[in-house]
Amino acid sequence: MAADEVKLIGSWASVYVMRAMIALHLKSISYEFLQETFGSKSELLLKSNPVHKKMPVLIHADKPVCESNIIVQYIDEAWNSSSQPSILPSHPYDKAIARFWAAYIDDKWFISLRSILTARGEADKKVAIAEVEERTELLEKAFVDCSKGKPFFNGTDHIGYLDIAFGSFLGWLRVVELDAGHKFLDEIKTPSLSKWADQFCNDPSVKPIMPEITKLAEFARKLFPKPQA
């Protein structure tokens, strides 16, 4: 492998892989995408991430970097120049707040969202929907506080760390909304996040790699099959 060669091991449907892809596109980094096959793990993946055995894995100069948010931070630091936008905030406090909400999205918000697809019965689904509603409202407030009137979470006119952390879930959020018959981002309940989501999805670094919702919905039915009646 050449000294500056970049490869990304992952799957088109993974929100965590999407994070790495967005960061690479933001930095205008050329890379080779190594698509994993659903239901199996390649030898390269297992060799590159022997601890968790999960994607994504970024391979840069023959050295693997694992875990999506860590990869995003690595990309920001490894390709750091005045001609490229910074992904992480520069101020330590803003950086800490962004990491706090990114962890909240992964550990709380997404767990609730996924439970809608795995719910057994309407009662469980209603509980999960209410939980996502509550946690999305918290993220609406977080956006207002963090963005400071700007288009993105980091208080600037370009996508940053927390935008990537949350925005990578937007395709799956649409899939869940279709499955639940319930909209979580709209102009009434979450006006700021609703506008932000449109801007994020239409950003030149995101739009070409955002998965098609119909294709993603088909994949979701395979990943989360409905229990037989």
PDB file of C-alpha atoms in Angstrom:
ATOM      1  CA  MET A   1       0.000   0.000   0.000  1.00  0.00           C
ATOM      2  CA  ALA A   2       1.282   3.486  -0.870  1.00  0.00           C
ATOM      3  CA  ALA A   3       2.190   5.716   2.049  1.00  0.00           C
ATOM      4  CA  ASP A   4      -0.834   7.965   1.525  1.00  0.00           C
ATOM      5  CA  GLU A   5      -3.308   5.331   0.319  1.00  0.00           C
ATOM      6  CA  VAL A   6      -6.676   5.286   2.099  1.00  0.00           C
ATOM      7  CA  LYS A   7      -9.170   2.429   2.265  1.00  0.00           C
ATOM      8  CA  LEU A   8     -12.481   2.160   4.085  1.00  0.00           C
ATOM      9  CA  ILE A   9     -13.980  -1.188   5.053  1.00  0.00           C
ATOM     10  CA  GLY A  10     -17.726  -1.045   5.475  1.00  0.00           C
ATOM     11  CA  SER A  11     -21.259  -1.436   4.192  1.00  0.00           C
ATOM     12  CA  TRP A  12     -23.366   1.074   2.266  1.00  0.00           C
ATOM     13  CA  ALA A  13     -26.250   0.698   4.772  1.00  0.00           C
ATOM     14  CA  SER A  14     -24.239   1.338   7.951  1.00  0.00           C
ATOM     15  CA  VAL A  15     -24.707   4.683   9.672  1.00  0.00           C
ATOM     16  CA  TYR A  16     -21.296   4.259  11.269  1.00  0.00           C
ATOM     17  CA  VAL A  17     -19.609   3.726   7.915  1.00  0.00           C
ATOM     18  CA  MET A  18     -21.498   6.753   6.599  1.00  0.00           C
ATOM     19  CA  ARG A  19     -19.790   8.881   9.255  1.00  0.00           C
ATOM     20  CA  ALA A  20     -16.355   7.992   7.945  1.00  0.00           C
ATOM     21  CA  MET A  21     -17.468   8.524   4.346  1.00  0.00           C
ATOM     22  CA  ILE A  22     -18.837  11.991   5.079  1.00  0.00           C
ATOM     23  CA  ALA A  23     -15.650  13.009   6.879  1.00  0.00           C
ATOM     24  CA  LEU A  24     -13.532  11.788   3.956  1.00  0.00           C
ATOM     25  CA  HIS A  25     -15.711  13.695   1.491  1.00  0.00           C
ATOM     26  CA  LEU A  26     -15.559  16.859   3.604  1.00  0.00           C
ATOM     27  CA  LYS A  27     -11.771  16.708   3.481  1.00  0.00           C
ATOM     28  CA  SER A  28     -11.769  15.835  -0.253  1.00  0.00           C
ATOM     29  CA  ILE A  29      -9.795  12.640   0.399  1.00  0.00           C
ATOM     30  CA  SER A  30      -9.674   9.965  -2.276  1.00  0.00           C
ATOM     31  CA  TYR A  31     -10.225   6.468  -0.918  1.00  0.00           C
ATOM     32  CA  GLU A  32     -11.079   2.925  -1.923  1.00  0.00           C
ATOM     33  CA  PHE A  33     -14.327   1.581  -0.485  1.00  0.00           C
ATOM     34  CA  LEU A  34     -14.218  -2.112   0.416  1.00  0.00           C
ATOM     35  CA  GLN A  35     -17.806  -3.349   0.626  1.00  0.00           C
ATOM     36  CA  GLU A  36     -18.473  -6.052   3.223  1.00  0.00           C
ATOM     37  CA  THR A  37     -20.963  -8.806   2.398  1.00  0.00           C
ATOM     38  CA  PHE A  38     -24.079  -8.907   4.573  1.00  0.00           C
ATOM     39  CA  GLY A  39     -23.955 -11.773   7.059  1.00  0.00           C
ATOM     40  CA  SER A  40     -20.213 -12.380   6.847  1.00  0.00           C
ATOM     41  CA  LYS A  41     -16.944 -10.707   7.806  1.00  0.00           C
ATOM     42  CA  SER A  42     -13.965 -10.516   5.511  1.00  0.00           C
ATOM     43  CA  GLU A  43     -10.510 -11.652   6.501  1.00  0.00           C
ATOM     44  CA  LEU A  44      -9.271  -8.075   6.123  1.00  0.00           C
ATOM     45  CA  LEU A  45     -11.940  -6.786   8.523  1.00  0.00           C
ATOM     46  CA  LEU A  46     -11.104  -9.398  11.160  1.00  0.00           C
ATOM     47  CA  LYS A  47      -7.396  -8.721  10.766  1.00  0.00           C
ATOM     48  CA  SER A  48      -7.845  -4.942  10.888  1.00  0.00           C
ATOM     49  CA  ASN A  49     -10.227  -4.899  13.872  1.00  0.00           C
ATOM     50  CA  PRO A  50      -9.475  -8.047  15.910  1.00  0.00           C
ATOM     51  CA  VAL A  51     -10.953  -6.588  19.114  1.00  0.00           C
ATOM     52  CA  HIS A  52     -14.504  -5.662  18.070  1.00  0.00           C
ATOM     53  CA  LYS A  53     -14.536  -7.344  14.635  1.00  0.00           C
ATOM     54  CA  LYS A  54     -16.813  -4.582  13.379  1.00  0.00           C
ATOM     55  CA  MET A  55     -16.891  -2.012  10.617  1.00  0.00           C
ATOM     56  CA  PRO A  56     -16.026   0.653   9.791  1.00  0.00           C
ATOM     57  CA  VAL A  57     -12.276   0.407   9.624  1.00  0.00           C
ATOM     58  CA  LEU A  58     -10.204   3.137   8.033  1.00  0.00           C
ATOM     59  CA  ILE A  59      -6.847   1.969   6.712  1.00  0.00           C
ATOM     60  CA  HIS A  60      -4.373   4.797   6.203  1.00  0.00           C
ATOM     61  CA  ALA A  61      -0.773   4.091   5.247  1.00  0.00           C
ATOM     62  CA  ASP A  62      -1.373   0.426   6.124  1.00  0.00           C
ATOM     63  CA  LYS A  63      -2.514   1.299   9.673  1.00  0.00           C
ATOM     64  CA  PRO A  64      -6.096   0.542  10.784  1.00  0.00           C
ATOM     65  CA  VAL A  65      -8.282   2.981  12.719  1.00  0.00           C
ATOM     66  CA  CYS A  66     -11.526   1.626  14.224  1.00  0.00           C
ATOM     67  CA  GLU A  67     -14.799   2.967  15.661  1.00  0.00           C
ATOM     68  CA  SER A  68     -16.749   5.574  13.687  1.00  0.00           C
ATOM     69  CA  ASN A  69     -16.405   8.640  15.896  1.00  0.00           C
ATOM     70  CA  ILE A  70     -12.713   7.907  16.463  1.00  0.00           C
ATOM     71  CA  ILE A  71     -12.252   7.612  12.697  1.00  0.00           C
ATOM     72  CA  VAL A  72     -13.929  10.990  12.162  1.00  0.00           C
ATOM     73  CA  GLN A  73     -11.619  12.586  14.715  1.00  0.00           C
ATOM     74  CA  TYR A  74      -8.598  10.892  13.136  1.00  0.00           C
ATOM     75  CA  ILE A  75      -9.532  12.183   9.677  1.00  0.00           C
ATOM     76  CA  ASP A  76      -9.901  15.697  11.057  1.00  0.00           C
ATOM     77  CA  GLU A  77      -6.459  15.594  12.655  1.00  0.00           C
ATOM     78  CA  ALA A  78      -4.600  13.657   9.942  1.00  0.00           C
ATOM     79  CA  TRP A  79      -5.773  15.985   7.163  1.00  0.00           C
ATOM     80  CA  ASN A  80      -5.619  19.295   8.968  1.00  0.00           C
ATOM     81  CA  SER A  81      -4.912  22.298   6.783  1.00  0.00           C
ATOM     82  CA  SER A  82      -6.161  25.862   6.480  1.00  0.00           C
ATOM     83  CA  SER A  83      -7.705  25.049   3.076  1.00  0.00           C
ATOM     84  CA  GLN A  84     -10.019  22.395   4.545  1.00  0.00           C
ATOM     85  CA  PRO A  85     -12.867  22.848   7.033  1.00  0.00           C
ATOM     86  CA  SER A  86     -12.257  21.643  10.572  1.00  0.00           C
ATOM     87  CA  ILE A  87     -14.674  18.938  11.678  1.00  0.00           C
ATOM     88  CA  LEU A  88     -14.208  19.207  15.441  1.00  0.00           C
ATOM     89  CA  PRO A  89     -14.764  22.547  17.203  1.00  0.00           C
ATOM     90  CA  SER A  90     -11.573  24.387  18.120  1.00  0.00           C
ATOM     91  CA  HIS A  91     -12.602  25.438  21.651  1.00  0.00           C
ATOM     92  CA  PRO A  92     -12.174  22.688  24.286  1.00  0.00           C
ATOM     93  CA  TYR A  93     -15.611  23.334  25.804  1.00  0.00           C
ATOM     94  CA  ASP A  94     -17.401  23.226  22.438  1.00  0.00           C
ATOM     95  CA  LYS A  95     -15.476  20.057  21.627  1.00  0.00           C
ATOM     96  CA  ALA A  96     -16.576  18.455  24.911  1.00  0.00           C
ATOM     97  CA  ILE A  97     -20.227  19.404  24.301  1.00  0.00           C
ATOM     98  CA  ALA A  98     -20.125  17.939  20.784  1.00  0.00           C
ATOM     99  CA  ARG A  99     -18.689  14.672  22.111  1.00  0.00           C
ATOM    100  CA  PHE A 100     -21.303  14.589  24.884  1.00  0.00           C
ATOM    101  CA  TRP A 101     -24.227  14.840  22.443  1.00  0.00           C
ATOM    102  CA  ALA A 102     -22.607  12.408  19.998  1.00  0.00           C
ATOM    103  CA  ALA A 103     -22.461   9.841  22.816  1.00  0.00           C
ATOM    104  CA  TYR A 104     -26.079  10.631  23.721  1.00  0.00           C
ATOM    105  CA  ILE A 105     -27.165  10.009  20.134  1.00  0.00           C
ATOM    106  CA  ASP A 106     -25.456   6.604  20.037  1.00  0.00           C
ATOM    107  CA  ASP A 107     -26.225   5.432  23.571  1.00  0.00           C
ATOM    108  CA  LYS A 108     -29.745   6.811  24.081  1.00  0.00           C
ATOM    109  CA  TRP A 109     -31.468   8.242  21.006  1.00  0.00           C
ATOM    110  CA  PHE A 110     -30.540   5.498  18.534  1.00  0.00           C
ATOM    111  CA  ILE A 111     -31.316   2.709  21.005  1.00  0.00           C
ATOM    112  CA  SER A 112     -34.861   4.086  21.269  1.00  0.00           C
ATOM    113  CA  LEU A 113     -35.149   4.461  17.499  1.00  0.00           C
ATOM    114  CA  ARG A 114     -34.016   0.902  16.852  1.00  0.00           C
ATOM    115  CA  SER A 115     -36.475  -0.446  19.432  1.00  0.00           C
ATOM    116  CA  ILE A 116     -39.324   0.718  17.191  1.00  0.00           C
ATOM    117  CA  LEU A 117     -38.195  -1.757  14.534  1.00  0.00           C
ATOM    118  CA  THR A 118     -37.736  -4.538  17.066  1.00  0.00           C
ATOM    119  CA  ALA A 119     -40.925  -3.871  19.077  1.00  0.00           C
ATOM    120  CA  ARG A 120     -43.168  -6.867  19.690  1.00  0.00           C
ATOM    121  CA  GLY A 121     -46.667  -5.498  19.499  1.00  0.00           C
ATOM    122  CA  GLU A 122     -48.254  -2.057  19.285  1.00  0.00           C
ATOM    123  CA  ALA A 123     -47.908  -1.340  23.009  1.00  0.00           C
ATOM    124  CA  ASP A 124     -44.131  -1.692  22.899  1.00  0.00           C
ATOM    125  CA  LYS A 125     -43.966   0.354  19.718  1.00  0.00           C
ATOM    126  CA  LYS A 126     -45.955   3.215  21.295  1.00  0.00           C
ATOM    127  CA  VAL A 127     -43.560   3.303  24.257  1.00  0.00           C
ATOM    128  CA  ALA A 128     -40.585   3.401  21.897  1.00  0.00           C
ATOM    129  CA  ILE A 129     -42.139   6.156  19.775  1.00  0.00           C
ATOM    130  CA  ALA A 130     -42.777   8.295  22.858  1.00  0.00           C
ATOM    131  CA  GLU A 131     -39.165   7.791  23.958  1.00  0.00           C
ATOM    132  CA  VAL A 132     -37.804   8.860  20.573  1.00  0.00           C
ATOM    133  CA  GLU A 133     -40.094  11.906  20.632  1.00  0.00           C
ATOM    134  CA  GLU A 134     -38.764  12.958  24.026  1.00  0.00           C
ATOM    135  CA  ARG A 135     -35.127  12.416  23.089  1.00  0.00           C
ATOM    136  CA  THR A 136     -35.512  14.169  19.736  1.00  0.00           C
ATOM    137  CA  GLU A 137     -36.930  17.205  21.528  1.00  0.00           C
ATOM    138  CA  LEU A 138     -33.763  17.272  23.647  1.00  0.00           C
ATOM    139  CA  LEU A 139     -31.695  17.235  20.455  1.00  0.00           C
ATOM    140  CA  GLU A 140     -33.805  20.098  19.084  1.00  0.00           C
ATOM    141  CA  LYS A 141     -32.844  22.164  22.134  1.00  0.00           C
ATOM    142  CA  ALA A 142     -29.224  21.070  21.822  1.00  0.00           C
ATOM    143  CA  PHE A 143     -29.163  22.230  18.214  1.00  0.00           C
ATOM    144  CA  VAL A 144     -30.518  25.659  19.106  1.00  0.00           C
ATOM    145  CA  ASP A 145     -27.902  26.035  21.849  1.00  0.00           C
ATOM    146  CA  CYS A 146     -24.952  24.697  19.839  1.00  0.00           C
ATOM    147  CA  SER A 147     -25.671  26.225  16.438  1.00  0.00           C
ATOM    148  CA  LYS A 148     -25.955  29.818  17.693  1.00  0.00           C
ATOM    149  CA  GLY A 149     -28.215  30.704  14.781  1.00  0.00           C
ATOM    150  CA  LYS A 150     -25.981  29.097  12.155  1.00  0.00           C
ATOM    151  CA  PRO A 151     -27.036  26.238   9.824  1.00  0.00           C
ATOM    152  CA  PHE A 152     -25.105  23.467  11.587  1.00  0.00           C
ATOM    153  CA  PHE A 153     -24.529  22.120  15.093  1.00  0.00           C
ATOM    154  CA  ASN A 154     -20.988  23.492  15.302  1.00  0.00           C
ATOM    155  CA  GLY A 155     -22.153  27.109  14.940  1.00  0.00           C
ATOM    156  CA  THR A 156     -20.731  27.510  11.436  1.00  0.00           C
ATOM    157  CA  ASP A 157     -21.832  27.340   7.804  1.00  0.00           C
ATOM    158  CA  HIS A 158     -20.264  23.918   7.230  1.00  0.00           C
ATOM    159  CA  ILE A 159     -20.849  20.399   8.553  1.00  0.00           C
ATOM    160  CA  GLY A 160     -19.030  19.459  11.755  1.00  0.00           C
ATOM    161  CA  TYR A 161     -18.552  16.573  14.164  1.00  0.00           C
ATOM    162  CA  LEU A 162     -22.004  16.530  15.756  1.00  0.00           C
ATOM    163  CA  ASP A 163     -23.700  17.047  12.389  1.00  0.00           C
ATOM    164  CA  ILE A 164     -21.960  13.897  11.152  1.00  0.00           C
ATOM    165  CA  ALA A 165     -22.803  11.963  14.326  1.00  0.00           C
ATOM    166  CA  PHE A 166     -26.535  12.700  14.039  1.00  0.00           C
ATOM    167  CA  GLY A 167     -26.874  13.214  10.299  1.00  0.00           C
ATOM    168  CA  SER A 168     -25.586   9.731   9.524  1.00  0.00           C
ATOM    169  CA  PHE A 169     -28.826   8.386  11.047  1.00  0.00           C
ATOM    170  CA  LEU A 170     -31.191  10.433   8.872  1.00  0.00           C
ATOM    171  CA  GLY A 171     -31.688   7.722   6.249  1.00  0.00           C
ATOM    172  CA  TRP A 172     -32.576   5.167   8.919  1.00  0.00           C
ATOM    173  CA  LEU A 173     -34.782   7.735  10.648  1.00  0.00           C
ATOM    174  CA  ARG A 174     -36.857   8.038   7.456  1.00  0.00           C
ATOM    175  CA  VAL A 175     -37.134   4.252   7.290  1.00  0.00           C
ATOM    176  CA  VAL A 176     -38.374   4.069  10.886  1.00  0.00           C
ATOM    177  CA  GLU A 177     -40.829   6.906  10.267  1.00  0.00           C
ATOM    178  CA  LEU A 178     -42.309   4.932   7.375  1.00  0.00           C
ATOM    179  CA  ASP A 179     -42.479   1.753   9.463  1.00  0.00           C
ATOM    180  CA  ALA A 180     -44.071   3.508  12.456  1.00  0.00           C
ATOM    181  CA  GLY A 181     -46.337   5.801  10.461  1.00  0.00           C
ATOM    182  CA  HIS A 182     -45.015   8.606  12.622  1.00  0.00           C
ATOM    183  CA  LYS A 183     -42.871  11.633  11.740  1.00  0.00           C
ATOM    184  CA  PHE A 184     -40.218  12.678  14.273  1.00  0.00           C
ATOM    185  CA  LEU A 185     -38.722  15.652  12.443  1.00  0.00           C
ATOM    186  CA  ASP A 186     -41.218  18.229  11.229  1.00  0.00           C
ATOM    187  CA  GLU A 187     -41.613  21.990  11.047  1.00  0.00           C
ATOM    188  CA  ILE A 188     -43.936  22.155  14.067  1.00  0.00           C
ATOM    189  CA  LYS A 189     -42.348  19.888  16.692  1.00  0.00           C
ATOM    190  CA  THR A 190     -38.713  20.270  15.692  1.00  0.00           C
ATOM    191  CA  PRO A 191     -38.472  23.274  13.336  1.00  0.00           C
ATOM    192  CA  SER A 192     -34.720  23.785  13.741  1.00  0.00           C
ATOM    193  CA  LEU A 193     -33.787  20.121  13.281  1.00  0.00           C
ATOM    194  CA  SER A 194     -36.189  19.807  10.346  1.00  0.00           C
ATOM    195  CA  LYS A 195     -34.457  22.650   8.510  1.00  0.00           C
ATOM    196  CA  TRP A 196     -31.033  21.337   9.521  1.00  0.00           C
ATOM    197  CA  ALA A 197     -31.825  17.847   8.183  1.00  0.00           C
ATOM    198  CA  ASP A 198     -32.718  19.237   4.746  1.00  0.00           C
ATOM    199  CA  GLN A 199     -29.509  21.275   4.633  1.00  0.00           C
ATOM    200  CA  PHE A 200     -27.418  18.332   5.793  1.00  0.00           C
ATOM    201  CA  CYS A 201     -28.848  15.857   3.274  1.00  0.00           C
ATOM    202  CA  ASN A 202     -28.384  18.329   0.405  1.00  0.00           C
ATOM    203  CA  ASP A 203     -24.800  19.207   1.290  1.00  0.00           C
ATOM    204  CA  PRO A 204     -22.389  18.273  -1.550  1.00  0.00           C
ATOM    205  CA  SER A 205     -20.377  16.082   0.838  1.00  0.00           C
ATOM    206  CA  VAL A 206     -23.465  14.101   1.873  1.00  0.00           C
ATOM    207  CA  LYS A 207     -25.965  13.977  -0.994  1.00  0.00           C
ATOM    208  CA  PRO A 208     -23.995  11.608  -3.288  1.00  0.00           C
ATOM    209  CA  ILE A 209     -23.532   8.997  -0.548  1.00  0.00           C
ATOM    210  CA  MET A 210     -26.879   9.175   1.241  1.00  0.00           C
ATOM    211  CA  PRO A 211     -28.564   5.779   0.659  1.00  0.00           C
ATOM    212  CA  GLU A 212     -31.879   5.604  -1.190  1.00  0.00           C
ATOM    213  CA  ILE A 213     -34.728   5.245   1.296  1.00  0.00           C
ATOM    214  CA  THR A 214     -36.514   2.485  -0.647  1.00  0.00           C
ATOM    215  CA  LYS A 215     -33.314   0.437  -0.864  1.00  0.00           C
ATOM    216  CA  LEU A 216     -32.614   1.052   2.822  1.00  0.00           C
ATOM    217  CA  ALA A 217     -36.162   0.039   3.757  1.00  0.00           C
ATOM    218  CA  GLU A 218     -35.713  -3.257   1.901  1.00  0.00           C
ATOM    219  CA  PHE A 219     -32.492  -3.871   3.798  1.00  0.00           C
ATOM    220  CA  ALA A 220     -34.243  -3.042   7.097  1.00  0.00           C
ATOM    221  CA  ARG A 221     -36.866  -5.704   6.436  1.00  0.00           C
ATOM    222  CA  LYS A 222     -34.057  -8.224   6.044  1.00  0.00           C
ATOM    223  CA  LEU A 223     -32.214  -6.994   9.138  1.00  0.00           C
ATOM    224  CA  PHE A 224     -35.302  -6.636  11.353  1.00  0.00           C
ATOM    225  CA  PRO A 225     -37.812  -9.256  10.158  1.00  0.00           C
ATOM    226  CA  LYS A 226     -41.299  -8.931  11.611  1.00  0.00           C
ATOM    227  CA  PRO A 227     -42.283 -11.754  13.989  1.00  0.00           C
ATOM    228  CA  GLN A 228     -44.706 -14.242  12.512  1.00  0.00           C
ATOM    229  CA  ALA A 229     -48.283 -13.937  13.738  1.00  0.00           C
TER     230      ALA A 229
END
